[in-house]
Amino acid sequence: MIRTDVLIIGGGPAGLGAAIETTNRGLKTLLVEENPIYGGQLIKQTHKFFGSHSHFAGTRGIYIQDELLKEIKKEHFSMLPGHSAVGIYDDGVIGIYDSKKNRFKKVSAKKVIVATGASEKTIPFKNNDLPGIYGAGGVQTLMNVYGVLPGKKILMIGAGNIGLIVSYQLIQAGADVVGIVEALPKAGGYDVHLAKIRRMGVPVFFKHTIVEAFGQDSVEGALIVQIDNKWKHLNGTQMQLECDTICLAVGLTPSSEILMQTGIKMTFSPSLGGYVPVHNEFMQTSSPDYFVGGDAAGIGEATSAIIEGRLAGISASDSLGKEKNAEKAYKEHVDYIEKLRDGNTGIKVKKGKYELWNKPWDTSMETFEKKDNTIKIPKGRTKAYVSIECYEDIPCNPCEISCHFKAITVGPNITDLPMLALEKCTGCMSCLAQCPGLAIFGINKNLAPGRTGITIPYELLPLPEKGDPVWGADRDGKIICSARVEAVRKNKNKTHLITISVENEYAENVRHFYPGASGDVLICRCLDITADEINDAIDRGYTDFEELKRYLRVTTGPCQGRGCRQLIMNMIRAKTGEDVSSHSTGTPRPPESALPFSAFTKGGGK
Amino acid sequence: MRIAKHPILDFKKQKRIPFYYNGEKIFGMTGDTIASALHDNGIMVYRVTDKSRKRGFFCAIGKCSSCMMKVDGIPNIKTCVTELKAGMHIECQKGKGSYK
């Protein structure tokens, strides 16, 4: 029997958060984690987190588990990866399974904190069990933890945050997302996540659903259909899409099955994602011995999971008499979590939790006053500035912290929109690389006469180089103009800043670019002569065909000008405006087609 | 298919390790789970159910039981959370699995 003060089940953000609190209060803490690697879902979150700068916002998820581990007091802590808790028995003994050694072990703990996370939901459609149909989290694990791409052409089902983030990550990993199918008329995820994938040209099929998947051994395609307000399929709108992977991002459900074994009170909460253990604000369940945190206590996001875990840790410590000033300890975390759940994006979880806590809910809490953060740019502005395209009340403030000139203000309510004081903005563009939503762009109208520089935060490969020709794309990913890379500013945090220049008229709309082809337009294939060389020669005064022929040797190759004569005449006409029909086009001479000299020496006669 | 280059992640170079799939020798990498190594080899069917439905992995974190295979003669191993070891014998599982 392993004896411990506190057993934590699950080594994700909530479990690690809980361990920080219990170990720092001197409680002997054992953490079991089913997977071979600790960190839960953090280990595959390659994007920068939202939230407050003071709580890891702007940090990529993949680095957060190590930051949490640093805060855990090691002398009171032991962790068992590859161990799953398989049962809590009537006598309170917890059975754990060591998958490496194939051995069952028993644990006796004074307090148990359950931080078992969530399971992925699935939806019914024909052949929804075909290999190649994966949960979005599964896809993330495969590609971001093990470095294996799930496929080449992916169809994403669901435009919540996970669907949008994983689509973006799939593109980063080199896959092609053929589309996102969403039953609702709008995306459930953050606007900034949607904007990111939209400007990369990923089609989003709103009010659509998947009907069937097809393929022999694995996915080869899918049929989708438009639906009406009552979810009825609209005939005539069916569409077949070719893909080798279908990624389901249709939501998560709390995974707290192990707690059900203890007989604690459970309740069904649609806004928290399913059956959740009844718990108070400090994460204690209906039993004084069991605590819960993170997705197991209701689906939320990772930052609030860390905080819930910490609360559970404090609660457990408190119940063991290890916390002298519990009220103060709770307050910091309770206040922060309230802030995270302000705004339209967090309200669902907040409401679910309030119901659980029997806390009065006032419908006025559901309406948020949103500031207008659009700004007018004075005509005479020559200095570069930033365009903050963040119009949704998500909890986030790294932009404010990153600005050295205090030009951006979010304020104490981190769900408030960032406000730009244009007069203070120097155009340094530091904020671009810090914004987790990649929603800030740099605008420099003074780059060159007639051209505007647009600086774009960029996290894709390959990175372009200065001088590369690219195509400017708008917010829907549609190419609207040609552009050129003017600067590449590499950043340590891997959000690099690429400045491209476009003609002024496109400045308001270009927010992405696609690599263009570098290379030449060939006119004379025989002698490798390019359009640029010919235009250059015409500009220098070689304005008729005979001159060009002598100067560049065009049409003197083996094809005798068959391929290029007409093109060259057109180029002269276009440049000079002259009627070239009366110009000489050279005199073709024998041999008409190439033949070896030996043919002449051997034959022909006298 | 391994991701060769990634804009955010640095995948450490790993050692190639041999293992067997239905008796055929193939290779994975140290640090792989059985499921990730199989997928990299283009193997997506991990078991065939009693109703002859082919199944691959689904959640990749050991929760859904979709990826259970026969590993070194033992059926119903969750291959998505089981580390790959050199020389392992992995078999496509039939039905609920057997020790035979």
XYZ file of C-alpha atoms in Angstrom, chain A:
606
model
C 0.000 0.000 0.000
C 1.350 3.415 -0.965
C 0.455 6.011 1.659
C 0.215 9.685 0.878
C -1.460 12.839 2.161
C -2.850 13.812 -1.207
C -3.362 11.762 -4.339
C -3.821 13.703 -7.545
C -5.277 11.794 -10.455
C -4.196 13.370 -13.730
C -1.043 15.307 -14.610
C -2.520 17.973 -16.844
C -2.878 21.680 -16.086
C -5.340 21.132 -13.222
C -3.380 18.281 -11.632
C -0.089 20.162 -11.778
C -1.805 23.311 -10.507
C -3.142 21.350 -7.532
C 0.291 19.867 -6.812
C 1.809 23.356 -6.590
C -0.543 24.212 -3.736
C -0.375 20.957 -1.790
C 3.404 20.489 -2.001
C 4.086 24.092 -1.045
C 2.069 23.508 2.094
C 4.222 20.544 2.976
C 1.713 17.846 2.094
C 3.095 14.617 0.754
C 1.601 14.470 -2.726
C 1.460 11.647 -5.216
C 0.393 12.336 -8.794
C -0.581 9.558 -11.199
C -0.748 10.187 -14.913
C -2.019 7.674 -17.415
C 0.156 8.864 -20.293
C 3.914 8.326 -20.515
C 4.366 12.122 -20.581
C 2.924 14.554 -18.020
C 1.255 17.830 -19.002
C -2.079 16.512 -20.226
C -3.270 18.438 -23.236
C -0.700 21.197 -22.712
C 1.988 19.174 -24.441
C 0.321 19.625 -27.817
C -0.813 23.226 -27.622
C 1.602 24.963 -29.960
C -0.357 28.215 -29.916
C 0.148 31.091 -27.529
C -2.307 31.187 -24.663
C -4.837 33.883 -24.017
C -5.555 35.229 -20.561
C -3.587 37.575 -18.391
C 0.072 38.187 -18.983
C 0.628 37.375 -15.306
C -0.764 33.866 -15.902
C 1.192 32.547 -18.908
C -0.739 34.497 -21.555
C 1.397 34.855 -24.659
C 3.280 31.664 -23.719
C 2.834 28.641 -25.932
C 1.036 25.796 -24.157
C 3.889 23.372 -24.789
C 6.115 25.291 -22.369
C 3.580 25.708 -19.586
C 3.783 22.229 -17.995
C 7.479 22.771 -17.281
C 6.746 26.178 -15.798
C 4.162 24.583 -13.510
C 6.524 21.782 -12.543
C 9.099 24.388 -11.458
C 6.647 25.705 -8.876
C 6.031 22.296 -7.331
C 8.055 21.580 -4.161
C 9.960 18.492 -5.207
C 10.721 17.131 -1.733
C 7.028 16.552 -1.087
C 6.182 15.373 -4.572
C 6.287 12.133 -6.488
C 4.868 11.528 -9.908
C 4.029 8.270 -11.611
C 3.596 8.621 -15.362
C 2.189 5.564 -17.132
C -0.087 4.893 -14.166
C -3.841 5.123 -14.380
C -6.259 5.210 -11.490
C -8.642 2.376 -12.176
C -10.884 2.342 -9.147
C -11.853 3.931 -5.871
C -13.120 1.178 -3.597
C -15.618 1.280 -0.759
C -12.877 1.442 1.863
C -11.447 4.528 0.136
C -8.468 2.640 -1.274
C -7.528 3.755 -4.769
C -6.335 1.155 -7.237
C -3.737 2.256 -9.740
C -2.344 0.356 -12.678
C 1.308 0.515 -13.650
C 1.064 -0.068 -17.388
C 4.827 -0.430 -17.842
C 5.234 -3.213 -15.300
C 1.712 -4.523 -15.742
C 1.068 -4.325 -12.030
C -1.880 -3.242 -9.891
C -1.021 -1.137 -6.852
C -3.031 0.243 -3.946
C -2.938 3.805 -2.675
C -4.302 5.155 0.563
C -4.678 8.927 0.580
C -6.143 11.366 3.070
C -7.494 13.518 0.235
C -7.988 12.838 -3.453
C -7.968 15.467 -6.185
C -9.483 14.305 -9.451
C -8.136 16.133 -12.495
C -8.877 13.556 -15.146
C -9.735 15.966 -17.947
C -12.205 15.248 -20.694
C -13.085 12.836 -23.456
C -13.825 13.791 -27.000
C -17.389 13.674 -28.166
C -18.337 12.101 -31.413
C -21.333 12.502 -33.692
C -23.404 9.931 -35.551
C -22.944 9.655 -39.325
C -22.464 6.727 -41.659
C -19.081 5.030 -41.242
C -18.072 7.309 -38.383
C -15.785 4.544 -37.107
C -13.702 4.327 -40.298
C -9.946 4.566 -39.686
C -8.886 8.100 -40.572
C -11.710 9.631 -38.572
C -9.973 10.984 -35.523
C -10.760 13.188 -32.583
C -9.206 16.629 -32.846
C -7.196 16.004 -29.702
C -6.004 12.709 -31.162
C -4.826 14.488 -34.271
C -3.007 17.042 -32.142
C -1.292 14.328 -30.143
C -0.201 12.443 -33.219
C 1.266 15.447 -34.979
C 2.482 17.701 -32.172
C 3.714 15.116 -29.687
C 4.872 12.288 -31.956
C 5.583 14.313 -35.104
C 3.434 12.125 -37.353
C 0.982 13.748 -39.765
C -2.490 12.170 -39.636
C -2.946 12.678 -43.366
C -2.518 15.090 -46.226
C -6.032 16.336 -46.848
C -8.091 16.980 -43.769
C -11.767 17.742 -43.348
C -12.480 19.391 -40.003
C -15.871 18.972 -38.367
C -16.621 21.789 -35.936
C -15.621 25.444 -35.809
C -15.263 25.799 -32.056
C -11.901 26.841 -30.664
C -10.488 23.334 -30.922
C -11.588 22.883 -34.538
C -10.138 26.235 -35.499
C -6.886 25.823 -33.581
C -6.276 22.291 -34.820
C -6.988 23.368 -38.415
C -4.342 26.035 -38.061
C -1.911 23.557 -36.504
C -2.521 21.057 -39.302
C -1.572 23.692 -41.857
C 1.521 24.535 -39.809
C 2.480 20.861 -39.871
C 2.178 20.783 -43.651
C -1.286 19.310 -44.227
C -4.019 20.773 -46.357
C -7.341 21.528 -44.641
C -9.964 21.073 -47.345
C -12.681 22.673 -45.263
C -14.334 23.166 -41.910
C -17.917 22.000 -41.488
C -19.986 23.752 -38.829
C -23.668 23.138 -38.129
C -24.245 26.553 -36.610
C -24.439 29.738 -38.687
C -21.352 31.096 -36.954
C -18.140 29.836 -35.421
C -18.246 28.883 -31.756
C -14.551 29.625 -31.375
C -12.822 32.967 -31.021
C -13.085 35.379 -33.933
C -9.319 35.704 -34.067
C -8.868 31.956 -34.506
C -11.427 31.982 -37.308
C -9.769 34.998 -38.947
C -6.407 33.201 -38.907
C -7.586 30.212 -40.880
C -9.916 32.199 -43.118
C -7.137 34.387 -44.398
C -5.195 31.254 -45.275
C -8.029 30.404 -47.620
C -9.623 27.507 -45.703
C -13.305 27.285 -46.684
C -15.748 27.216 -43.772
C -19.091 25.578 -44.489
C -21.507 27.071 -41.977
C -24.954 25.463 -41.525
C -23.543 22.220 -42.908
C -23.125 18.771 -41.460
C -21.385 15.552 -42.427
C -23.645 12.781 -43.753
C -21.225 10.003 -44.460
C -17.600 9.046 -44.764
C -16.473 6.674 -47.448
C -13.394 4.602 -48.149
C -12.237 0.985 -48.233
C -9.748 0.579 -45.391
C -9.605 4.212 -44.422
C -11.156 7.559 -45.280
C -11.159 8.554 -48.936
C -13.798 11.264 -48.792
C -16.910 12.642 -47.157
C -20.348 13.840 -48.124
C -21.570 17.002 -46.486
C -24.924 18.754 -46.723
C -26.438 22.086 -45.836
C -29.042 22.082 -43.051
C -31.902 24.404 -42.209
C -32.733 25.893 -38.828
C -34.344 22.626 -37.757
C -31.252 20.641 -38.775
C -33.077 19.178 -41.775
C -30.856 18.215 -44.691
C -31.473 20.389 -47.743
C -31.500 18.195 -50.818
C -29.517 19.534 -53.705
C -26.846 20.959 -51.438
C -24.938 17.700 -50.941
C -21.275 17.977 -51.736
C -18.564 15.322 -51.923
C -15.167 16.322 -50.608
C -12.005 14.368 -51.177
C -9.974 13.890 -48.008
C -7.919 11.218 -46.237
C -8.657 12.333 -42.689
C -11.802 13.562 -40.986
C -11.113 15.362 -37.767
C -13.955 15.586 -35.247
C -13.918 18.689 -33.100
C -17.479 18.452 -31.877
C -16.866 19.119 -28.250
C -15.597 17.537 -25.086
C -17.326 15.934 -22.166
C -16.002 15.805 -18.586
C -14.230 12.575 -17.791
C -14.939 12.040 -14.129
C -16.094 8.430 -14.231
C -13.782 7.484 -11.387
C -15.499 9.942 -9.060
C -18.869 8.341 -9.808
C -17.539 5.214 -8.100
C -17.349 7.076 -4.811
C -21.032 7.838 -4.762
C -20.538 11.585 -4.702
C -23.273 13.772 -6.168
C -23.212 14.236 -9.933
C -25.311 16.531 -12.045
C -25.960 17.041 -15.728
C -24.943 20.448 -16.996
C -25.180 21.155 -20.731
C -23.146 24.344 -20.352
C -20.348 22.403 -18.663
C -20.341 19.661 -21.275
C -22.199 16.787 -19.585
C -22.162 14.990 -16.232
C -20.078 16.823 -13.687
C -19.414 16.208 -10.013
C -21.272 18.760 -7.929
C -18.622 21.029 -6.444
C -18.338 24.343 -4.680
C -16.417 27.447 -5.699
C -13.320 26.001 -4.082
C -13.579 22.731 -6.005
C -14.683 20.487 -3.162
C -17.182 17.813 -4.189
C -20.117 16.650 -2.092
C -17.608 14.611 -0.083
C -14.961 16.323 2.079
C -12.382 13.817 0.838
C -12.682 14.391 -2.889
C -11.831 17.475 -4.883
C -12.029 18.125 -8.576
C -10.585 20.577 -11.062
C -10.151 21.341 -14.744
C -12.226 19.790 -17.503
C -13.332 16.952 -15.198
C -15.275 19.637 -13.321
C -16.807 21.111 -16.483
C -15.311 21.865 -19.868
C -13.374 25.100 -19.886
C -9.976 26.085 -21.154
C -6.482 25.331 -19.924
C -5.784 28.548 -18.053
C -8.886 28.189 -15.906
C -8.013 24.502 -15.451
C -4.715 25.522 -13.842
C -6.562 27.917 -11.544
C -9.244 25.362 -10.650
C -6.491 22.872 -9.881
C -4.818 25.372 -7.609
C -8.112 26.009 -5.840
C -8.614 22.268 -5.385
C -5.087 22.053 -3.970
C -5.753 24.859 -1.510
C -9.087 23.297 -0.510
C -7.519 19.915 0.105
C -4.754 21.541 2.150
C -7.304 23.575 4.057
C -9.266 20.463 4.947
C -6.066 18.937 6.311
C -5.457 22.023 8.436
C -2.512 23.156 6.351
C -3.866 26.518 5.336
C -4.050 29.283 7.920
C -5.531 32.001 5.782
C -7.687 30.079 3.360
C -9.932 32.989 2.524
C -7.046 35.062 1.283
C -5.526 32.130 -0.568
C -8.781 31.427 -2.388
C -9.549 35.008 -3.241
C -6.743 35.647 -5.722
C -7.706 32.596 -7.782
C -11.457 33.030 -7.499
C -11.145 36.632 -8.673
C -8.972 35.702 -11.616
C -11.198 32.878 -12.756
C -14.192 35.226 -12.635
C -12.301 37.600 -14.903
C -11.423 34.830 -17.334
C -15.084 33.966 -17.623
C -16.279 37.479 -18.245
C -17.304 38.472 -21.726
C -19.376 36.619 -24.286
C -16.800 33.880 -24.736
C -16.711 32.750 -21.116
C -20.294 33.319 -20.105
C -21.465 29.775 -20.850
C -19.075 28.196 -18.372
C -19.722 30.936 -15.840
C -23.452 30.319 -16.013
C -22.964 26.564 -15.638
C -20.795 27.048 -12.578
C -23.181 29.558 -10.993
C -26.020 27.049 -11.383
C -23.865 24.464 -9.697
C -23.006 26.813 -6.840
C -26.626 27.966 -6.493
C -25.318 31.456 -6.943
C -27.914 33.976 -8.098
C -27.758 34.652 -11.808
C -28.914 37.931 -13.191
C -29.583 37.969 -16.929
C -28.005 41.400 -17.075
C -24.753 39.517 -16.531
C -25.167 38.131 -20.016
C -24.894 41.449 -21.766
C -21.577 43.128 -22.056
C -20.873 46.639 -22.989
C -18.356 46.476 -25.739
C -16.132 49.428 -26.390
C -15.636 50.551 -29.946
C -11.949 50.136 -30.616
C -11.899 51.097 -34.267
C -9.768 54.128 -34.909
C -9.639 56.718 -37.650
C -6.238 57.212 -39.188
C -5.580 60.888 -39.935
C -4.790 61.493 -43.607
C -1.435 63.064 -42.899
C -0.133 60.121 -40.825
C 3.220 59.145 -42.295
C 4.587 57.161 -39.366
C 3.948 53.432 -39.339
C 1.247 52.229 -36.939
C -0.566 49.055 -35.944
C -4.024 47.899 -36.868
C -5.506 45.933 -33.954
C -8.164 43.650 -35.432
C -9.501 42.278 -32.144
C -13.223 42.938 -31.794
C -14.356 40.218 -29.409
C -14.297 40.299 -25.615
C -11.876 37.459 -25.050
C -9.796 37.480 -21.845
C -6.401 38.551 -23.069
C -3.850 41.307 -22.518
C -0.336 40.489 -23.809
C -0.598 43.356 -26.334
C -0.903 45.878 -23.518
C 2.122 44.469 -21.714
C 4.241 44.218 -24.868
C 3.870 47.884 -25.836
C 6.899 49.831 -24.606
C 5.161 53.139 -25.288
C 1.892 52.478 -23.441
C -0.014 52.983 -26.662
C -2.286 49.965 -26.043
C -4.651 49.769 -23.087
C -6.774 46.819 -22.032
C -7.129 47.701 -18.364
C -7.985 45.616 -15.300
C -10.864 43.798 -17.011
C -8.913 41.594 -19.361
C -12.016 40.912 -21.441
C -12.143 44.578 -22.416
C -11.028 45.328 -25.950
C -7.575 46.745 -26.526
C -7.631 50.463 -27.257
C -4.881 52.037 -29.325
C -3.686 55.572 -28.643
C -2.464 56.292 -32.145
C -0.408 59.318 -31.109
C 1.715 57.094 -28.841
C 2.196 54.292 -31.381
C 5.675 54.487 -32.862
C 5.121 51.701 -35.331
C 7.712 49.492 -33.590
C 5.410 46.484 -34.045
C 6.542 44.644 -30.897
C 2.914 43.832 -30.119
C 2.445 41.865 -33.355
C 4.548 38.942 -32.207
C 2.979 38.848 -28.731
C -0.714 38.796 -29.672
C -1.892 35.179 -29.215
C -4.611 35.738 -31.812
C -2.165 37.010 -34.442
C -4.678 39.826 -34.853
C -2.384 42.858 -35.022
C -0.914 44.071 -38.301
C 1.596 46.802 -39.043
C 0.785 49.459 -41.615
C 3.433 51.714 -43.137
C 2.008 54.026 -45.754
C 5.342 55.690 -46.270
C 7.285 52.700 -47.465
C 7.780 53.817 -51.058
C 5.817 56.115 -53.353
C 2.463 54.518 -54.089
C 3.170 51.474 -51.946
C 2.152 50.477 -48.423
C 4.095 48.120 -46.212
C 1.970 45.583 -44.370
C 3.576 43.640 -41.569
C 2.011 40.263 -40.876
C 2.670 37.933 -37.920
C 3.634 34.663 -39.571
C 4.038 31.125 -38.206
C 4.311 28.994 -41.321
C 7.142 27.393 -43.250
C 8.987 28.144 -45.399
C 9.776 31.668 -44.264
C 10.040 33.949 -47.272
C 13.132 36.021 -47.959
C 13.477 39.694 -48.615
C 12.773 40.436 -52.251
C 10.595 37.358 -52.832
C 7.589 37.906 -55.046
C 4.392 36.917 -53.193
C 0.649 37.215 -53.671
C -1.310 39.425 -51.326
C -4.469 37.779 -49.967
C -7.432 39.381 -48.221
C -9.146 38.336 -44.990
C -10.924 35.505 -46.820
C -7.687 34.203 -48.270
C -8.518 35.443 -51.763
C -5.573 36.680 -53.781
C -6.166 40.315 -54.628
C -2.802 41.673 -55.742
C 0.847 40.946 -56.286
C 3.192 41.900 -53.494
C 6.834 41.762 -52.557
C 8.581 40.782 -49.338
C 10.358 43.839 -47.961
C 11.567 42.600 -44.586
C 11.694 39.435 -42.478
C 12.046 39.987 -38.750
C 12.671 36.723 -36.930
C 11.528 36.414 -33.349
C 12.596 34.072 -30.597
C 9.001 33.115 -29.853
C 8.639 31.884 -33.456
C 5.988 34.370 -34.429
C 8.012 36.049 -37.153
C 7.118 39.382 -38.722
C 6.999 39.582 -42.486
C 6.612 42.955 -44.147
C 5.250 42.898 -47.666
C 4.565 45.866 -49.900
C 1.418 46.316 -51.955
C -0.003 49.137 -54.023
C -1.742 51.603 -51.717
C -5.250 50.724 -52.835
C -4.882 47.198 -51.405
C -3.501 48.272 -48.028
C -6.786 47.981 -46.112
C -7.505 44.484 -47.333
C -4.302 42.483 -47.623
C -3.727 40.430 -44.449
C -1.950 37.321 -45.682
C 0.308 36.246 -48.483
C 1.026 33.157 -50.488
C 4.490 32.434 -51.836
C 4.786 33.512 -55.452
C 6.922 31.840 -58.068
C 10.301 33.351 -58.605
C 11.727 32.862 -62.070
C 11.633 34.327 -65.544
C 9.340 34.684 -68.502
C 11.167 32.981 -71.350
C 10.693 34.278 -74.897
C 13.445 32.648 -76.927
C 13.790 29.065 -75.758
C 16.687 28.208 -78.110
C 18.991 30.854 -76.712
C 17.472 31.289 -73.226
C 16.447 34.906 -73.673
C 13.951 36.336 -71.199
C 11.219 38.935 -71.552
C 13.119 41.178 -69.157
C 16.193 41.103 -71.402
C 14.130 41.950 -74.483
C 12.193 44.744 -72.753
C 15.424 46.115 -71.413
C 16.949 46.099 -74.927
C 13.877 47.856 -76.375
C 14.162 50.481 -73.614
C 17.777 51.027 -74.589
C 16.788 51.860 -78.133
C 16.856 48.558 -80.001
C 13.346 49.144 -81.204
C 13.091 47.063 -84.341
C 13.358 43.406 -84.962
C 16.597 43.436 -86.964
C 18.350 45.363 -84.214
C 17.103 43.027 -81.502
C 18.166 40.030 -83.518
C 21.705 41.330 -83.906
C 21.928 42.522 -80.327
C 20.395 39.565 -78.469
C 20.634 36.826 -81.156
C 16.926 36.111 -80.788
C 15.466 33.910 -83.568
C 18.922 32.714 -84.597
C 18.647 29.422 -82.771
C 17.771 26.031 -84.226
C 14.038 26.747 -84.323
C 14.597 29.741 -86.552
C 12.279 31.987 -84.595
C 9.206 29.816 -84.859
C 8.580 30.124 -81.153
C 9.511 33.718 -80.483
C 9.228 35.902 -83.576
C 5.575 36.774 -83.040
C 6.069 37.338 -79.312
C 8.952 39.723 -79.946
C 6.977 41.700 -82.515
C 4.155 42.042 -79.956
C 6.599 43.239 -77.342
C 7.991 45.919 -79.656
C 4.449 47.068 -80.476
C 3.480 47.160 -76.802
C 6.553 49.192 -75.848
C 6.767 51.598 -78.747
C 3.146 51.760 -79.820
C 4.313 51.408 -83.432
C 2.524 49.458 -86.076
C 5.050 46.669 -86.568
C 3.314 44.951 -89.453
C 5.624 46.597 -91.960
C 8.812 45.821 -89.967
C 11.258 43.287 -91.260
C 11.005 39.994 -89.412
C 14.421 38.794 -90.569
C 15.334 36.502 -93.408
C 15.167 32.794 -92.679
C 18.047 30.891 -94.239
C 18.736 27.225 -94.847
C 18.906 24.739 -93.341
C 15.273 25.008 -92.412
C 15.693 22.496 -89.651
C 18.831 21.311 -87.910
C 20.839 18.498 -89.515
C 24.363 17.227 -88.885
C 27.287 18.618 -90.886
C 28.221 15.049 -91.784
C 25.070 14.904 -93.877
C 26.535 17.610 -96.132
C 29.934 15.978 -96.411
C 28.465 12.618 -97.227
C 25.961 13.626 -99.832
C 24.685 16.353 -102.052
C 26.859 15.633 -105.125
C 28.377 18.292 -107.348
